CSV table of C-alpha atoms in Angstrom, one decimal:
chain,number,residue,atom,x,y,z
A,1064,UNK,CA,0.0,0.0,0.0
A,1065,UNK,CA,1.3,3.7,-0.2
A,1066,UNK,CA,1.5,5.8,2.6
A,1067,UNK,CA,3.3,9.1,3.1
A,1068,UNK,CA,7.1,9.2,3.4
A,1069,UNK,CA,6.8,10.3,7.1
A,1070,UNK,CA,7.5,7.2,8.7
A,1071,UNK,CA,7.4,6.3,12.5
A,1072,UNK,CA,8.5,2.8,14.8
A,1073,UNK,CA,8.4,1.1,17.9
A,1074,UNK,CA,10.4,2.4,20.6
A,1075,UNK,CA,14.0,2.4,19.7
A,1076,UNK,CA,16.8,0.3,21.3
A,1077,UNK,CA,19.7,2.5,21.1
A,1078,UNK,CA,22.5,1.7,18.8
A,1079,UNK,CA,25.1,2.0,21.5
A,1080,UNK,CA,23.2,-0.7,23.6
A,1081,UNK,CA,23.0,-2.8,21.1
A,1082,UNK,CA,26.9,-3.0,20.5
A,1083,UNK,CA,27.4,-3.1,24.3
A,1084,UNK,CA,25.4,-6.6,24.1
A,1085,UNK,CA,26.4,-7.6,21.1
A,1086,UNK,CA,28.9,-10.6,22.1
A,1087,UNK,CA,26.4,-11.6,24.7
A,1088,UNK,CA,23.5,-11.6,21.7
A,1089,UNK,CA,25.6,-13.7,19.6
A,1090,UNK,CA,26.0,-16.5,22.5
A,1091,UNK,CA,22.3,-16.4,23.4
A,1092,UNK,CA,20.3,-13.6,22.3
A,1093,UNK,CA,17.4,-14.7,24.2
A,1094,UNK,CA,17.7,-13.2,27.4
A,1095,UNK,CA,18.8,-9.8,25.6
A,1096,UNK,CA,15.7,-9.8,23.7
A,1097,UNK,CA,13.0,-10.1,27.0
A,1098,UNK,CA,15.1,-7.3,28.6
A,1099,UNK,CA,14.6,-5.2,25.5
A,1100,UNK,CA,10.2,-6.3,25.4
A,1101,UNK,CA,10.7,-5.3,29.1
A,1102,UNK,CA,11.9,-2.0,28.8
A,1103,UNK,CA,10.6,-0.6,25.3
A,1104,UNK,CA,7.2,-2.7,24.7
A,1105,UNK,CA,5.7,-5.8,22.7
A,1106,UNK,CA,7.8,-4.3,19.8
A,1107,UNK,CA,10.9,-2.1,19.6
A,1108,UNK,CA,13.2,-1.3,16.7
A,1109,UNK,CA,16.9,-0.8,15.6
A,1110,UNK,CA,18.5,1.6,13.3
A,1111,UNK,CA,21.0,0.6,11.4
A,1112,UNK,CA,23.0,3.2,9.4
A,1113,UNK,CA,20.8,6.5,7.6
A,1114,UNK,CA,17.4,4.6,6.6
A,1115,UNK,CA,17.4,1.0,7.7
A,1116,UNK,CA,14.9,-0.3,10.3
A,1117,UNK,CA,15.1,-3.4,12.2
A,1118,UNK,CA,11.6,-4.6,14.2
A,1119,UNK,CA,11.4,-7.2,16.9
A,1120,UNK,CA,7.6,-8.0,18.0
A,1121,UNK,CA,6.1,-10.3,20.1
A,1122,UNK,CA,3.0,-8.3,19.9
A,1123,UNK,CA,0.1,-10.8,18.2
A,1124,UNK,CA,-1.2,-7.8,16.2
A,1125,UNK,CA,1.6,-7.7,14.7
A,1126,UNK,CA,2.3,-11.2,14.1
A,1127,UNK,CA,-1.4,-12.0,12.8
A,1128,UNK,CA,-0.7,-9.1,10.1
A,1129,UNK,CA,2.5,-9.8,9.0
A,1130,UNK,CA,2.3,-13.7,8.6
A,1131,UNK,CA,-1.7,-14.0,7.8
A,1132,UNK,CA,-3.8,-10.6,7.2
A,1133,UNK,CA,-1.0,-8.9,4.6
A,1134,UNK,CA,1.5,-12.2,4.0
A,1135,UNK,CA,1.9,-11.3,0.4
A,1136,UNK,CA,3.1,-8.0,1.2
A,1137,UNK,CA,6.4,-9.6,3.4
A,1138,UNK,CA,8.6,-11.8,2.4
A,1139,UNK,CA,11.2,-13.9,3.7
A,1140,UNK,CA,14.5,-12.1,4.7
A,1141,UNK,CA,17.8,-12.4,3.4
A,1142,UNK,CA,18.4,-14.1,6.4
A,1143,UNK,CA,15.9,-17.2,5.2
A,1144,UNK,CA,16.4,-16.4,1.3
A,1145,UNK,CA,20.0,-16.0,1.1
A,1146,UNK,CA,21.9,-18.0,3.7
A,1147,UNK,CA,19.8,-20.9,4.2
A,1148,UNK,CA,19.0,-21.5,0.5
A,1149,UNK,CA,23.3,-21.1,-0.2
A,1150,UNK,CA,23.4,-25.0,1.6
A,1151,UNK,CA,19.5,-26.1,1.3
A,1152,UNK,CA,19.4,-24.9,-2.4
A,1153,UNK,CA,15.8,-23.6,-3.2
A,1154,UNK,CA,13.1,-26.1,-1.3
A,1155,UNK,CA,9.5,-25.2,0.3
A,1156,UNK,CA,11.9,-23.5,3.0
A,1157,UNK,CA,13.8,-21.1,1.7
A,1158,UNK,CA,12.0,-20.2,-1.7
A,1159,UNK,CA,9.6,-16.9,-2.0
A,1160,UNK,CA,6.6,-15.9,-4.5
A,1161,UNK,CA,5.3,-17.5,-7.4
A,1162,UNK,CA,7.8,-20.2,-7.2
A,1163,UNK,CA,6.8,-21.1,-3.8
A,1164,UNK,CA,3.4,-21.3,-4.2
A,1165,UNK,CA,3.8,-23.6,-7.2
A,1166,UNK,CA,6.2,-26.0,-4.8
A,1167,UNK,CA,3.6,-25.8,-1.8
A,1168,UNK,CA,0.7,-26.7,-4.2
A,1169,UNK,CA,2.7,-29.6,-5.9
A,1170,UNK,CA,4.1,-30.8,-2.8
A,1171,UNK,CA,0.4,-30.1,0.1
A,1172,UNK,CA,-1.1,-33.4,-1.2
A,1173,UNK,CA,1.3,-35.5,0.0
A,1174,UNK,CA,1.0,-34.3,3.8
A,1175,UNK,CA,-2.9,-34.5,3.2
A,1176,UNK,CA,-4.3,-36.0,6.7
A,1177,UNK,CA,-5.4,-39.2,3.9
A,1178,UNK,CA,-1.9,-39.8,3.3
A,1179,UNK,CA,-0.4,-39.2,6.5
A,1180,UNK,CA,-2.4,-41.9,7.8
A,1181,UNK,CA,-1.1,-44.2,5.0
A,1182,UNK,CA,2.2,-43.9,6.6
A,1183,UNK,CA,1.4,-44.6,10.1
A,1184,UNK,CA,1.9,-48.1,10.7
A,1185,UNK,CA,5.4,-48.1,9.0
A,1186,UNK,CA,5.8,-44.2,11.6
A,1187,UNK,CA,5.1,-46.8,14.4
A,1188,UNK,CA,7.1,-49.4,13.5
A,1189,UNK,CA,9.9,-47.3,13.4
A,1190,UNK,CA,9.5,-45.7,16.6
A,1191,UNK,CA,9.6,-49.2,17.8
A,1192,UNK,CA,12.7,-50.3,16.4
A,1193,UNK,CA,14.3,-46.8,17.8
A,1194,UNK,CA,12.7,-46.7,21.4
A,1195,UNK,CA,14.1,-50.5,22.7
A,1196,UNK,CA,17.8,-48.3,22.1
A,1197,UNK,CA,16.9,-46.1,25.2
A,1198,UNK,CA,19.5,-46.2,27.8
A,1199,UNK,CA,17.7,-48.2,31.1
A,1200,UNK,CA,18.2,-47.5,34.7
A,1201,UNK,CA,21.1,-44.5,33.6
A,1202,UNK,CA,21.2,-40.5,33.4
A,1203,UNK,CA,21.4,-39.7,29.7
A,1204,UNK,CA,21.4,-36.4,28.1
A,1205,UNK,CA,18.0,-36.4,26.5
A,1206,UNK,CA,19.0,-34.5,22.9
A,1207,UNK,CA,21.2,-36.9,21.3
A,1208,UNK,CA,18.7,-40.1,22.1
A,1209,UNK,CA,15.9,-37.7,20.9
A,1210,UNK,CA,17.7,-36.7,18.4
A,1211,UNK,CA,18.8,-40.2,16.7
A,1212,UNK,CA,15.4,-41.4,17.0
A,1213,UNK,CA,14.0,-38.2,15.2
A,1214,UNK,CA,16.4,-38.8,12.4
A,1215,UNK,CA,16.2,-42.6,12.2
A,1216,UNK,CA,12.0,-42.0,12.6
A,1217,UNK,CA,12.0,-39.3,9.8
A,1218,UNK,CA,14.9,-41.0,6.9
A,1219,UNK,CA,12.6,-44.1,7.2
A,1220,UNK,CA,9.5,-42.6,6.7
A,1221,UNK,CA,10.9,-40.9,3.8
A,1222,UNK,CA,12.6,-43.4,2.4
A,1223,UNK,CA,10.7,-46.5,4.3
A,1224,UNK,CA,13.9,-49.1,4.9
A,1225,UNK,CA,15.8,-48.5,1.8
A,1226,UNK,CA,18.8,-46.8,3.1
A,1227,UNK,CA,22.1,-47.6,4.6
A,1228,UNK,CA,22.9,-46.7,8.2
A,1229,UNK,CA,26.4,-45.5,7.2
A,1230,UNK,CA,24.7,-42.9,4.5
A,1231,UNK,CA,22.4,-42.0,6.8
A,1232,UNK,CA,24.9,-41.0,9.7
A,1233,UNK,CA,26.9,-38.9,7.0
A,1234,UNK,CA,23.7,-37.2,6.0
A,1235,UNK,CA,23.0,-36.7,9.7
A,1236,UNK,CA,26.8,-35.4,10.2
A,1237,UNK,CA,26.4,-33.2,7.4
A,1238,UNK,CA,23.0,-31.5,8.4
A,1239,UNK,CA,24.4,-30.6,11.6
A,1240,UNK,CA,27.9,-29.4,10.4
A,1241,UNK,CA,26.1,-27.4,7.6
A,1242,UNK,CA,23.4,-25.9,10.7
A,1243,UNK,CA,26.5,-24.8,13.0
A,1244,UNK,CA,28.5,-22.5,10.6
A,1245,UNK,CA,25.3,-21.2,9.3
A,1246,UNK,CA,24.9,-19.5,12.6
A,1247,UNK,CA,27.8,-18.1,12.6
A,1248,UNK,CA,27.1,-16.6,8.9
A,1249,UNK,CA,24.0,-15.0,10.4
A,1250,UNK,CA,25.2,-13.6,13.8
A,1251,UNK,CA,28.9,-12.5,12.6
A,1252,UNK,CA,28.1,-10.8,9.5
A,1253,UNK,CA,31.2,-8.8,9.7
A,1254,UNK,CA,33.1,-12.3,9.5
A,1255,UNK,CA,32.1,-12.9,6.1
A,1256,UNK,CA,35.5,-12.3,4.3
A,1257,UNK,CA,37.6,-14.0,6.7
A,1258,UNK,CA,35.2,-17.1,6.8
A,1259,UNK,CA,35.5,-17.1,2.5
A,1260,UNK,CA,39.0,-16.2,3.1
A,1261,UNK,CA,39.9,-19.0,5.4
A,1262,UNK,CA,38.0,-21.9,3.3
A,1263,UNK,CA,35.4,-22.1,5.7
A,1264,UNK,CA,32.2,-21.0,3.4
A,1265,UNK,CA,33.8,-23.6,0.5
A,1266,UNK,CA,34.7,-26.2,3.3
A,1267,UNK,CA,30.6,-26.5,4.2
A,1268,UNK,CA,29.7,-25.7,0.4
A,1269,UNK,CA,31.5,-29.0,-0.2
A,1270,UNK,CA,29.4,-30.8,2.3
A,1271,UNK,CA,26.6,-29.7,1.3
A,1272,UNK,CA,26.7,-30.8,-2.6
A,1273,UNK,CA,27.8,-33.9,-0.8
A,1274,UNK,CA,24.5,-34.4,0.8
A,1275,UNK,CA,22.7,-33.8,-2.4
A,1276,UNK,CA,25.0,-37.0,-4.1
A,1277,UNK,CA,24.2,-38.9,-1.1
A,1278,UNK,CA,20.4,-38.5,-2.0
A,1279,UNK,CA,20.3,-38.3,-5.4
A,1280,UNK,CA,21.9,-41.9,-5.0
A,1281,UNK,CA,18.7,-42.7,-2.7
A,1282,UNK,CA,16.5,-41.3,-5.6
A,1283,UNK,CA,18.4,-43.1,-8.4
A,1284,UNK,CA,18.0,-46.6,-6.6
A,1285,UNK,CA,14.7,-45.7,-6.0
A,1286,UNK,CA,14.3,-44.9,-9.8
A,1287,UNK,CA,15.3,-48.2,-10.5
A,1288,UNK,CA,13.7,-50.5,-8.2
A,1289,UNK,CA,10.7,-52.6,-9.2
A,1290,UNK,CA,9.5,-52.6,-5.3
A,1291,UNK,CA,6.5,-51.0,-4.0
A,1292,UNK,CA,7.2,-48.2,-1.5
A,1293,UNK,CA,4.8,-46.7,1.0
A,1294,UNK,CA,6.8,-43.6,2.2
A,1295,UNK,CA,6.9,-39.9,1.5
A,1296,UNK,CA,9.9,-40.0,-1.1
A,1297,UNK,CA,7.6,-42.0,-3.2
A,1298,UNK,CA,5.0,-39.9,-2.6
A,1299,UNK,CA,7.1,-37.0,-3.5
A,1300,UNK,CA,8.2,-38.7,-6.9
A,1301,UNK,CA,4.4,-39.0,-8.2
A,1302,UNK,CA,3.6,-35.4,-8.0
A,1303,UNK,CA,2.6,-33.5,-11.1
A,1304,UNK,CA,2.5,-30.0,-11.7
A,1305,UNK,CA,-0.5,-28.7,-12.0
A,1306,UNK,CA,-0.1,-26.5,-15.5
A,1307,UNK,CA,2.1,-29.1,-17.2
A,1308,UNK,CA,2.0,-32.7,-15.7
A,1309,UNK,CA,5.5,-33.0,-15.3
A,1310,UNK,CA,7.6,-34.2,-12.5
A,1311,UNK,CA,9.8,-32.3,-10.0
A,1312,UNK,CA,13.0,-32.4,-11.6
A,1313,UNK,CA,16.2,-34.2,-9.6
A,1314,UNK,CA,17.4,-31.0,-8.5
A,1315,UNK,CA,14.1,-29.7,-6.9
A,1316,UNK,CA,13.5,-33.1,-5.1
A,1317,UNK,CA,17.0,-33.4,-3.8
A,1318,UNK,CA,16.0,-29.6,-2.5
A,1319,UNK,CA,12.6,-30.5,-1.1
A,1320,UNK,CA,14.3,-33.8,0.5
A,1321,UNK,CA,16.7,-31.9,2.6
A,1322,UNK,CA,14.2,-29.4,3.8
A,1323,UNK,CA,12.2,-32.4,5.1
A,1324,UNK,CA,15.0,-33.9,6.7
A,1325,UNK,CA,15.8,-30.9,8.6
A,1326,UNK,CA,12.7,-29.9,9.6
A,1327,UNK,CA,11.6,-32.8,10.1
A,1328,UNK,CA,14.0,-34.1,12.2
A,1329,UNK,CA,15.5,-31.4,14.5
A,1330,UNK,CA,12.5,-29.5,15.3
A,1331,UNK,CA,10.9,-32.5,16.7
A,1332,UNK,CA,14.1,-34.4,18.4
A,1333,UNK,CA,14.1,-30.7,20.3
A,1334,UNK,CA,10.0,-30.9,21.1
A,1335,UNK,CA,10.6,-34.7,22.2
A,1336,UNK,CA,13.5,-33.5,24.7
A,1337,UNK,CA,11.7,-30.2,26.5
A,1338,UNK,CA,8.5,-32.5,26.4
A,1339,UNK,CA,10.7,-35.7,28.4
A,1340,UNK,CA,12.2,-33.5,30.6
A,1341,UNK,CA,8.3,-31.9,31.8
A,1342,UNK,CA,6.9,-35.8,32.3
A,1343,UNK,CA,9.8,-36.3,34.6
A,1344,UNK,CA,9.8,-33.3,36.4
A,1345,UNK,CA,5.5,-33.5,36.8
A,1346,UNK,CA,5.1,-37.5,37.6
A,1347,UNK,CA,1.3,-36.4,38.2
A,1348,UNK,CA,1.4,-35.2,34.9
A,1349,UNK,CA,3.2,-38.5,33.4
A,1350,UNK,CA,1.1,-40.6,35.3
A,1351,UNK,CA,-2.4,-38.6,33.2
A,1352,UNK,CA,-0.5,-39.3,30.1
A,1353,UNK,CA,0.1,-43.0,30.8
A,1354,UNK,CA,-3.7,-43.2,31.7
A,1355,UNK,CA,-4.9,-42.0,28.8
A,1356,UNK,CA,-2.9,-44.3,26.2
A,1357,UNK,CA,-4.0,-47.4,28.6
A,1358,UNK,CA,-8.0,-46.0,28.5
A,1359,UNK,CA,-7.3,-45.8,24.7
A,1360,UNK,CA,-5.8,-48.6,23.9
A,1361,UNK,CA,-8.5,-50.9,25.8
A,1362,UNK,CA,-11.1,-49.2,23.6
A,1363,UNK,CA,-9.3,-49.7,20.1
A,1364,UNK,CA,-6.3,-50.9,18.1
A,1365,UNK,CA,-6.5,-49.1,15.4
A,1366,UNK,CA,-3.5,-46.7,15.7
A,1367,UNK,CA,-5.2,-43.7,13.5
A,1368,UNK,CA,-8.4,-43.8,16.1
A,1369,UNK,CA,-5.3,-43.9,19.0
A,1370,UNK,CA,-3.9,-40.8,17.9
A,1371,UNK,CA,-7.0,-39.1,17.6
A,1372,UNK,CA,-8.4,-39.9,21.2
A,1373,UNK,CA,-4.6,-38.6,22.6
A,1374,UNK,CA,-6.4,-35.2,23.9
A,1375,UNK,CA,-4.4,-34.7,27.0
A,1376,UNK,CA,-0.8,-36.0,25.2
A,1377,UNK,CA,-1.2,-33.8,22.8
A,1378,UNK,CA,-2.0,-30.6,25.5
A,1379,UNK,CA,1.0,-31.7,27.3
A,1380,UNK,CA,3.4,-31.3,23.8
A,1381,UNK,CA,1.3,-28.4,23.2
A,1382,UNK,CA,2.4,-26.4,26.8
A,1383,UNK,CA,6.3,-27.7,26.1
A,1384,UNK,CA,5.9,-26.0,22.4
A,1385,UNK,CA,4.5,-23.0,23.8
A,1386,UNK,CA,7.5,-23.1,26.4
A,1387,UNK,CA,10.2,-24.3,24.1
A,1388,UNK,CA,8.9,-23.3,20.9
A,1389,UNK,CA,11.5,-25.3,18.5
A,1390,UNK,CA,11.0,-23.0,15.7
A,1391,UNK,CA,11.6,-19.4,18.4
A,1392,UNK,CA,11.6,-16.8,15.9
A,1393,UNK,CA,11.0,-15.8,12.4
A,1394,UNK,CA,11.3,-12.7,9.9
A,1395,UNK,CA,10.1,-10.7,7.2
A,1396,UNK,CA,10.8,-7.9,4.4
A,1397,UNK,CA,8.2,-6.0,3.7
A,1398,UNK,CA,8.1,-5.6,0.1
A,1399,UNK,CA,5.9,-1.9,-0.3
A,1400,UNK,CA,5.8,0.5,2.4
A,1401,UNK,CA,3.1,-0.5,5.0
A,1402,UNK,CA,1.5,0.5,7.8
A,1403,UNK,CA,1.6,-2.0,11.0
A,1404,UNK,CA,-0.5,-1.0,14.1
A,1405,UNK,CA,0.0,2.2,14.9
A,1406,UNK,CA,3.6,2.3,12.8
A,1407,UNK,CA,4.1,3.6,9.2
A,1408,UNK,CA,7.2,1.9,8.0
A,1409,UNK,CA,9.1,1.7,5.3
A,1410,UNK,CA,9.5,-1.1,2.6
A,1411,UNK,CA,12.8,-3.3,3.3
A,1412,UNK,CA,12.0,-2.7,7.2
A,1413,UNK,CA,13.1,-6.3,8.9
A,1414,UNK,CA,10.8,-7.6,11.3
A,1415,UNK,CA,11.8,-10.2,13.5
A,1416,UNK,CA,8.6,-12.4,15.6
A,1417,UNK,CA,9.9,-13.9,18.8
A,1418,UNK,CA,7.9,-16.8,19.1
A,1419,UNK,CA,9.3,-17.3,22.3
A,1420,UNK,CA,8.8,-14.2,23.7
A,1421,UNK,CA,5.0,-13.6,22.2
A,1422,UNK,CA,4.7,-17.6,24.0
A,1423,UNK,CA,5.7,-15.7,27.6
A,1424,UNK,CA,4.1,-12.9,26.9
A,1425,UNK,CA,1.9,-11.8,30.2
A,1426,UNK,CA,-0.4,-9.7,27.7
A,1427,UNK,CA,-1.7,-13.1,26.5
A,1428,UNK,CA,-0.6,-16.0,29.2
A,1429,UNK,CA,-1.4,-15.9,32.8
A,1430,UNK,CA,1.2,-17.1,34.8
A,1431,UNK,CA,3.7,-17.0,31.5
A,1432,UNK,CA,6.4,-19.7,32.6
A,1433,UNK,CA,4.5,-22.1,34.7
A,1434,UNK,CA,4.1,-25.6,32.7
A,1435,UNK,CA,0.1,-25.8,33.1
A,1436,UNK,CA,-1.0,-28.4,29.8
A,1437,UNK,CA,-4.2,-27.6,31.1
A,1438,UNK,CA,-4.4,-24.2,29.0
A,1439,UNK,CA,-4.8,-26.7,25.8
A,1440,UNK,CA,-8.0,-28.5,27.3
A,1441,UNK,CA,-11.7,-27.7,26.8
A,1442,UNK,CA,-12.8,-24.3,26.5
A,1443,UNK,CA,-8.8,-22.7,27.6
A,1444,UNK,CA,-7.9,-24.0,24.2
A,1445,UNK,CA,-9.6,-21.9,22.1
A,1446,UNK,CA,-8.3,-19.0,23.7
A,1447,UNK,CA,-4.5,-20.1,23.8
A,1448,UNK,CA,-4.7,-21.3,20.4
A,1449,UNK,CA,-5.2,-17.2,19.4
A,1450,UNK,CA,-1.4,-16.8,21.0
A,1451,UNK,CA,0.2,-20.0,20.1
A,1452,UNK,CA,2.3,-20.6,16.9
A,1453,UNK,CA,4.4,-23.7,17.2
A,1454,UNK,CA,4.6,-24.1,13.6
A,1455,UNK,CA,4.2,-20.6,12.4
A,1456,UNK,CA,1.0,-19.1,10.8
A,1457,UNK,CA,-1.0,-18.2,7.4
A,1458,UNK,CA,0.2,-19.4,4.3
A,1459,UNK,CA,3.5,-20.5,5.2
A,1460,UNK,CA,2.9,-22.6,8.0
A,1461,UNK,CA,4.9,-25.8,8.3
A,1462,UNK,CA,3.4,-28.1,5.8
A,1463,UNK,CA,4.4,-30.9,7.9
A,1464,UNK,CA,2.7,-29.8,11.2
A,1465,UNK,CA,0.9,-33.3,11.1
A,1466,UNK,CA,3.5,-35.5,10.2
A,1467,UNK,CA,5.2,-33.9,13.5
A,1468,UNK,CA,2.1,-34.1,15.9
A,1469,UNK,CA,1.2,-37.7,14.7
A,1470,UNK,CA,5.5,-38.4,15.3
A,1471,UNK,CA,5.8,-36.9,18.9
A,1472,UNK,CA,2.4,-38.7,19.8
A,1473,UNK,CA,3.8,-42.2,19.1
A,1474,UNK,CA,7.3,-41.8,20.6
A,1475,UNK,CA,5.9,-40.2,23.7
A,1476,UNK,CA,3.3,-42.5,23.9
A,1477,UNK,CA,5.4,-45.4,23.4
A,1478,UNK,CA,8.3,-44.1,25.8
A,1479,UNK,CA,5.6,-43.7,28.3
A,1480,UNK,CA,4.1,-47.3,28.1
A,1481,UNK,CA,7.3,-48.7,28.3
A,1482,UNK,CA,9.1,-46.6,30.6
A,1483,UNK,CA,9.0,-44.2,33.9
A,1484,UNK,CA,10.6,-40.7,33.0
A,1485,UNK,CA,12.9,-38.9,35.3
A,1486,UNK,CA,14.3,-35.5,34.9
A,1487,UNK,CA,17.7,-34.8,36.8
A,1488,UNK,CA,17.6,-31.1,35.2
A,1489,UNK,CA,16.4,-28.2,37.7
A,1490,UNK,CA,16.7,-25.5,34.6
A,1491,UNK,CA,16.1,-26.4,31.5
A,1492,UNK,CA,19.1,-24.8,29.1
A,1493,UNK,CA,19.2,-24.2,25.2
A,1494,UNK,CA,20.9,-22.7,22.5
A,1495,UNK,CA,19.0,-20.9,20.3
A,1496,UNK,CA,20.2,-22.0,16.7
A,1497,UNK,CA,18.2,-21.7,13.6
A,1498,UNK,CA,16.2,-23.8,16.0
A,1499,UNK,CA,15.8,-23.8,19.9
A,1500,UNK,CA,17.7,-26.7,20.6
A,1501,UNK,CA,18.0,-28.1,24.3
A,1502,UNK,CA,20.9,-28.1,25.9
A,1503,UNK,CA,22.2,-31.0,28.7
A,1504,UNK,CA,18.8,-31.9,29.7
A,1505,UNK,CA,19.1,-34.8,31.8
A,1506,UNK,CA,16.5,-38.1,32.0
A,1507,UNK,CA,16.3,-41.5,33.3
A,1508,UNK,CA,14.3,-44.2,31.8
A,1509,UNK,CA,13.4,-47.3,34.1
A,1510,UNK,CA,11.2,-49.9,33.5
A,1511,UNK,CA,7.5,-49.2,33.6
């Protein structure tokens, strides 16, 4: 829209502040951020340079304009477009515009509820052959179990059984190699040359068109196979476009793949650890859970009609999510000037949406950091479901939001039946990466 050229923002976090902090915002930038809502409001900006504007919200006016009410008016940021899509090419992910929409209406069908439920019995089978790996009777750092059963759960629903262990631990290496210099890119821009300088951006360039042979190896085995496959891959292979009825090339699926894997896999190993650590630190809590699947399970075996009648598991991943929101924050560009609440701002103005913050935010929660998975029950729910974006909102919300729910449901579930939790963490620590990923929490696992 046009507006006049007088432009105004949120209360301004001084420049000089924000180099003062600066080492401590590149650690963690978390705690930074709540003392800056604190101070200045549900929004504040940054000026950088003459004319550039930096926004942070947690402010769900904000949010529900930015990423629902007026979505075609912001895109993703440099941030998302530039560095992410430099090692995950252009998938569902990183890719703005037209050529999004075309990829999310090619690719929607497959993650239609229909389908999901096709996969199910092989998702549960899986989480089978991953749980009986748990550590009995020992204190474990929760991430790395949760973590190699996410990746193990997620590679074999993509590609069902049909892949090595050894080329799935290098694809697992790589992802997380790739993830950990990537945050450096983002929070030491003034790095750049010495990182291209010192080999470091060709070093993880390298890796990453290794991970796309590695796949398009999967692909070209799949290609040539005469078996029958039930998994998303092959689901992913018989899409059509809609205006030609042609394939995804090699290229675009390789893209897609890796998008899937990393979403699909970290987001929910962290969900899986913040959730374990809250059944052991609430045994009254655990002890509902374990209730429910045992009421369930005596009134069906069908594993669709399971998941369905899992009403208080899924309000206890809901409260961790709303805690620990995996994916904590998000951005946008606005591409024409634009006016947002009360502020007129210019087009190119950065806006950054602290999911994590606008989850704690006392405007919308009462009693913000309490763990109360009753807030997701009955006639609570509607109301926190107004605040609560776990998987991000309007037209670019995670396509896989139901592959994830249906995931965490079995594993926890499963872990649950088998075994009692324990938490040996007091404070629950993370690092906030491109997602929020727990950091030495703690967790027992006896026999049930």
């Amino acid at each position: 829209m046009s507006v006049g050229k007088k432009y105004n923002y949120p209360n301004q976090l001084s420049i000089f502040r924000f180099f003062l902090d600066s080492e401590g915002v590149r650690k963690n930038p978390i705690p930074f951020h709540k003392r800056y809502f604190d101070k200045l409001g549900d929004s504040f900006s940054l000026k950088i340079g003459f004319s550039k504007h930096l926004i942070l919200s947690r402010d769900n006016e904000i949010v529900q304009y930015i990423l629902v009410k007026n979505q075609k008016n912001y895109h993703k940021s440099k941030f998302q477009s530039f560095y992410l899509s430099k090692y995950l090419g252009k998938g569902l992910l990183t890719s703005d515009g037209d050529f999004w929409l075309k990829q999310r209406r090619l690719i929607q069908p497959a993650f239609h509820k229909q389908k999901m439920n096709m996969l199910v019995e092989n998702m549960n089978k899986a989480i089978s052959a991953e749980i009986i790996n748990l550590k009995e009777n020992e204190v474990v750092n929760a991430f790395p179990a949760m973590s190699q059963l996410a990746f193990n759960f997620v590679a074999k629903s993509l590609f069902e059984f049909s892949i090595s262990e050894e080329k799935l631990h290098r694809i697992k290496f790589i992802i997380e190699e790739v993830q950990k210099f990537l945050v450096k890119e983002i929070r030491l821009p003034h790095k750049a040359l010495w990182f291209s300088l010192s080999g470091q951006v060709k070093t993880h360039l390298k890796l990453a068109q290794e991970n796309n042979r590695i796949i398009q190896e999967i692909i070209e085995e799949r290609n040539s196979s005469n078996d029958d496959f039930n998994d998303l891959l092959n689901m992913l292979m018989e899409t059509r476009y809609e205006d030609n009825g042609e394939s995804m090339s090699m290229e675009q699926l390789i893209d897609e793949i890796k998008v899937l894997f990393i979403a699909g896999h970290e987001t929910t190993a962290n969900a899986l650890t913040f959730t374990l650590h809250f059944l052991g630190r609430y045994p009254e809590v655990q002890q509902k859970v374990f209730d429910e699947i045992a009421e369930i399970e005596s009134q069906t075996d069908n594993i669709i009609e399971q998941l369905q009648k899992m009403v208080y598991l899924n309000a206890v991943l809901n409260e961790s999510m709303r805690l620990y929101s995996p994916a904590w924050i998000t951005d946008r560009q606005n591409v024409e000037d634009d006016i947002v609440g009360s502020y007129k701002i210019k087009k190119g103005t950065l806006i950054g949406v602290s999911f994590y913050e606008l989850h704690r935010n006392p405007k919308y929660w009462e009693n913000p950091d309490a763990f109360i998975p009753e807030r997701f029950l009955g006639e609570q729910k509607k109301q926190s479901m107004q605040y609560f974006y776990p998987f991000g909102a309007g037209p670019r919300m995670c396509i896989g939001a139901g592959f994830a729910i249906y995931e965490m449901c079995l594993a926890i579930s499963q872990i649950v039946k088998r075994y009692i939790v324990k938490s040996n963490t007091d404070k629950v620590e993370f690092n906030p990466l491109v997602t929020l990923k727990p950091v030495n929490v703690e967790v027992s696992f006896s026999k049930r």
